[in-house]
C-alpha positions as a Python dict, from the first residue, in 0.01 Angstrom:
ca = {
    (1, 'X'): (0, 0, 0),
    (2, 'X'): (-203, 322, 14),
    (3, 'X'): (-507, 280, 239),
    (4, 'X'): (-818, 484, 164),
    (5, 'X'): (-1150, 515, 342),
    (6, 'X'): (-1438, 582, 104),
    (7, 'X'): (-1769, 710, 240),
    (8, 'X'): (-2011, 640, -43),
    (9, 'X'): (-2366, 501, -34),
    (10, 'X'): (-2362, 413, -406),
    (11, 'X'): (-2241, 54, -365),
    (12, 'X'): (-2196, -12, -737),
    (13, 'X'): (-1978, 297, -780),
    (14, 'X'): (-1777, 203, -473),
    (15, 'X'): (-1710, -144, -616),
    (16, 'X'): (-1601, -4, -952),
    (17, 'X'): (-1362, 245, -792),
    (18, 'X'): (-1226, -13, -547),
    (19, 'X'): (-1144, -259, -825),
    (20, 'X'): (-991, 9, -1044),
    (21, 'X'): (-769, 159, -774),
    (22, 'X'): (-647, -182, -660),
    (23, 'X'): (-419, -206, -964),
    (24, 'X'): (-235, 106, -845),
    (25, 'X'): (-156, -39, -503),
    (26, 'X'): (-446, 153, -348),
    (27, 'X'): (-664, -37, -102),
    (28, 'X'): (-1014, 104, -54),
    (29, 'X'): (-1251, 31, 233),
    (30, 'X'): (-1598, 168, 168),
    (31, 'X'): (-1848, 274, 432),
    (32, 'X'): (-2208, 333, 329),
    (33, 'X'): (-2291, 466, 675),
    (34, 'X'): (-2115, 791, 776),
    (35, 'X'): (-2132, 726, 1151),
    (36, 'X'): (-1966, 389, 1102),
    (37, 'X'): (-1699, 556, 891),
    (38, 'X'): (-1625, 815, 1161),
    (39, 'X'): (-1592, 539, 1419),
    (40, 'X'): (-1355, 342, 1196),
    (41, 'X'): (-1121, 639, 1160),
    (42, 'X'): (-1043, 609, 1531),
    (43, 'X'): (-932, 249, 1485),
    (44, 'X'): (-760, 246, 1145),
    (45, 'X'): (-493, 475, 1002),
    (46, 'X'): (-603, 575, 653),
    (47, 'X'): (-393, 781, 414),
    (48, 'X'): (-685, 963, 253),
    (49, 'X'): (-1066, 986, 254),
    (50, 'X'): (-1300, 997, -45),
    (51, 'X'): (-1625, 1152, 72),
    (52, 'X'): (-1966, 1174, -95),
    (53, 'X'): (-2189, 1461, 15),
    (54, 'X'): (-2529, 1294, -21),
    (55, 'X'): (-2532, 1034, 254),
    (56, 'X'): (-2794, 865, 477),
    (57, 'X'): (-2856, 1015, 822),
    (58, 'X'): (-2577, 1274, 799),
    (59, 'X'): (-2492, 1534, 535),
    (60, 'X'): (-2151, 1497, 378),
    (61, 'X'): (-2053, 1853, 470),
    (62, 'X'): (-2114, 1770, 836),
    (63, 'X'): (-1905, 1456, 795),
    (64, 'X'): (-1626, 1663, 640),
    (65, 'X'): (-1640, 1907, 932),
    (66, 'X'): (-1621, 1622, 1184),
    (67, 'X'): (-1324, 1462, 1010),
    (68, 'X'): (-1129, 1787, 988),
    (69, 'X'): (-1200, 1857, 1356),
    (70, 'X'): (-1068, 1525, 1486),
    (71, 'X'): (-826, 1392, 1225),
    (72, 'X'): (-531, 1515, 1020),
    (73, 'X'): (-611, 1335, 696),
    (74, 'X'): (-663, 1465, 338),
    (75, 'X'): (-1015, 1457, 195),
    (76, 'X'): (-1137, 1439, -164),
    (77, 'X'): (-1504, 1529, -203),
    (78, 'X'): (-1672, 1307, -465),
    (79, 'X'): (-2020, 1441, -529),
    (80, 'X'): (-2296, 1481, -785),
    (81, 'X'): (-2409, 1799, -612),
    (82, 'X'): (-2329, 2077, -858),
    (83, 'X'): (-2412, 2379, -643),
    (84, 'X'): (-2100, 2599, -626),
    (85, 'X'): (-2195, 2675, -263),
    (86, 'X'): (-2134, 2311, -170),
    (87, 'X'): (-1794, 2316, -336),
    (88, 'X'): (-1688, 2640, -169),
    (89, 'X'): (-1819, 2526, 170),
    (90, 'X'): (-1640, 2191, 147),
    (91, 'X'): (-1309, 2357, 64),
    (92, 'X'): (-1358, 2614, 339),
    (93, 'X'): (-1424, 2334, 587),
    (94, 'X'): (-1089, 2181, 500),
    (95, 'X'): (-1145, 1940, 210),
    (96, 'X'): (-841, 1919, -18),
    (97, 'X'): (-1016, 1863, -351),
    (98, 'X'): (-1365, 1851, -502),
    (99, 'X'): (-1434, 1605, -783),
    (100, 'X'): (-1781, 1640, -940),
    (101, 'X'): (-1956, 1325, -1056),
    (102, 'X'): (-1952, 1168, -1304),
    (103, 'X'): (-1577, 1140, -1355),
    (104, 'X'): (-1323, 902, -1504),
    (105, 'X'): (-1163, 675, -1238),
    (106, 'X'): (-826, 762, -1390),
    (107, 'X'): (-875, 1121, -1280),
    (108, 'X'): (-949, 1010, -925),
    (109, 'X'): (-631, 802, -918),
    (110, 'X'): (-422, 1101, -1029),
    (111, 'X'): (-584, 1334, -778),
    (112, 'X'): (-522, 1085, -497),
    (113, 'X'): (-153, 1065, -579),
    (114, 'X'): (-123, 1441, -628),
    (115, 'X'): (-268, 1509, -284),
    (116, 'X'): (-57, 1240, -117),
    (117, 'X'): (256, 1385, -274),
    (118, 'X'): (159, 1720, -123),
    (119, 'X'): (132, 1549, 215),
    (120, 'X'): (478, 1392, 160),
    (121, 'X'): (332, 1042, 166),
    (122, 'X'): (617, 791, 155),
    (123, 'X'): (430, 551, -73),
    (124, 'X'): (426, 793, -364),
    (125, 'X'): (755, 979, -329),
    (126, 'X'): (940, 766, -586),
    (127, 'X'): (686, 858, -851),
    (128, 'X'): (786, 1227, -857),
    (129, 'X'): (1166, 1196, -857),
    (130, 'X'): (1190, 1248, -1231),
    (131, 'X'): (908, 1499, -1270),
    (132, 'X'): (1014, 1838, -1403),
    (133, 'X'): (731, 2029, -1233),
    (134, 'X'): (627, 2024, -869),
    (135, 'X'): (315, 2197, -738),
    (136, 'X'): (292, 2332, -383),
    (137, 'X'): (-74, 2425, -336),
    (138, 'X'): (-22, 2553, 18),
    (139, 'X'): (249, 2800, -85),
    (140, 'X'): (85, 2851, -426),
    (141, 'X'): (418, 2785, -595),
    (142, 'X'): (524, 2585, -897),
    (143, 'X'): (884, 2486, -960),
    (144, 'X'): (1047, 2351, -1275),
    (145, 'X'): (1356, 2143, -1210),
    (146, 'X'): (1362, 2292, -857),
    (147, 'X'): (1355, 2650, -993),
    (148, 'X'): (1064, 2879, -900),
    (149, 'X'): (835, 2974, -1191),
    (150, 'X'): (702, 3328, -1153),
    (151, 'X'): (332, 3328, -1246),
    (152, 'X'): (34, 3561, -1221),
    (153, 'X'): (-264, 3438, -1018),
    (154, 'X'): (-453, 3335, -1334),
    (155, 'X'): (-147, 3161, -1480),
    (156, 'X'): (-93, 2971, -1155),
    (157, 'X'): (-457, 2864, -1143),
    (158, 'X'): (-452, 2729, -1499),
    (159, 'X'): (-112, 2561, -1477),
    (160, 'X'): (-183, 2404, -1138),
    (161, 'X'): (-505, 2249, -1276),
    (162, 'X'): (-315, 2108, -1574),
    (163, 'X'): (-40, 1968, -1348),
    (164, 'X'): (-300, 1802, -1124),
    (165, 'X'): (-446, 1630, -1431),
    (166, 'X'): (-112, 1542, -1586),
    (167, 'X'): (-160, 1335, -1900),
    (168, 'X'): (-531, 1410, -1945),
    (169, 'X'): (-696, 1644, -2195),
    (170, 'X'): (-865, 1932, -2013),
    (171, 'X'): (-1133, 2118, -2207),
    (172, 'X'): (-1167, 2496, -2207),
    (173, 'X'): (-1502, 2456, -2031),
    (174, 'X'): (-1347, 2237, -1762),
    (175, 'X'): (-1080, 2498, -1694),
    (176, 'X'): (-1346, 2766, -1653),
    (177, 'X'): (-1560, 2539, -1432),
    (178, 'X'): (-1265, 2477, -1200),
    (179, 'X'): (-1147, 2838, -1189),
    (180, 'X'): (-1224, 3107, -933),
    (181, 'X'): (-1062, 3377, -1149),
    (182, 'X'): (-1180, 3294, -1501),
    (183, 'X'): (-1523, 3274, -1659),
    (184, 'X'): (-1663, 3216, -2004),
    (185, 'X'): (-1657, 3591, -2076),
    (186, 'X'): (-1288, 3621, -1989),
    (187, 'X'): (-1174, 3768, -2321),
    (188, 'X'): (-935, 4027, -2464),
    (189, 'X'): (-585, 4042, -2317),
    (190, 'X'): (-691, 3800, -2044),
    (191, 'X'): (-828, 3526, -2270),
    (192, 'X'): (-745, 3167, -2191),
    (193, 'X'): (-541, 3134, -2509),
    (194, 'X'): (-330, 3431, -2407),
    (195, 'X'): (-278, 3284, -2060),
    (196, 'X'): (-171, 2952, -2213),
    (197, 'X'): (78, 3133, -2438),
    (198, 'X'): (217, 3329, -2143),
    (199, 'X'): (262, 3007, -1947),
    (200, 'X'): (448, 2851, -2240),
    (201, 'X'): (680, 3150, -2251),
    (202, 'X'): (770, 3080, -1890),
    (203, 'X'): (801, 2701, -1885),
    (204, 'X'): (897, 2589, -2236),
    (205, 'X'): (1247, 2591, -2383),
    (206, 'X'): (1085, 2657, -2721),
    (207, 'X'): (728, 2791, -2680),
    (208, 'X'): (657, 2737, -3052),
    (209, 'X'): (729, 2365, -3011),
    (210, 'X'): (598, 2296, -2661),
    (211, 'X'): (729, 1995, -2475),
    (212, 'X'): (497, 2017, -2174),
    (213, 'X'): (179, 2213, -2252),
    (214, 'X'): (7, 2089, -2565),
    (215, 'X'): (-301, 2216, -2749),
    (216, 'X'): (-529, 1932, -2855),
    (217, 'X'): (-726, 2078, -3144),
    (218, 'X'): (-1101, 2080, -3087),
    (219, 'X'): (-1062, 1932, -2739),
    (220, 'X'): (-855, 2151, -2510),
    (221, 'X'): (-513, 2129, -2348),
    (222, 'X'): (-294, 1850, -2215),
    (223, 'X'): (1, 1881, -1980),
    (224, 'X'): (282, 1626, -1983),
    (225, 'X'): (508, 1643, -1677),
    (226, 'X'): (822, 1458, -1779),
}
């Protein structure tokens, strides 16, 4: 059982996420009060924290800072705050991921497992035994069948996002929104389509008939990590 502490003052959202994640062997304990949550971390060993930024009595960024200071535990920021400064600050403080609201609970479940795999969590190791691609965010490396895939910075950024959201369609806009290197005016030889094609040349046995990186017409791209 994966044990998660959620710090979220939206009780209805917390209930929805708790019920959804339960089916994946993920147990969630929600704390509406950040000070209570910080106290509980000293008493209970959690595998991961889901942290809202807009909280009563204490800003979520301050909570994140306090957690990173005293505990070695991965943090996913779950917030409706869209200011890029909040996202950058949270990641600089030590958060492992930033998931803007609203989002599909399925995406949260995948991000949880992706982060726990990175932390070598024993409860999720069996799930990646047969995966062709492994992402090491700390080393900024991607391997296919244990062989290093040589990528440019932009290619790594795009492919790592697709791997994190394995099985989900990612729109062009979503890729730009989650990229530090790309923007909507990124055209010419550096266009997203060109980057996708270059990635296919490096990871597909037959780039013209891709097995892993698929274009979903009118929607975006989907990665399937077999």
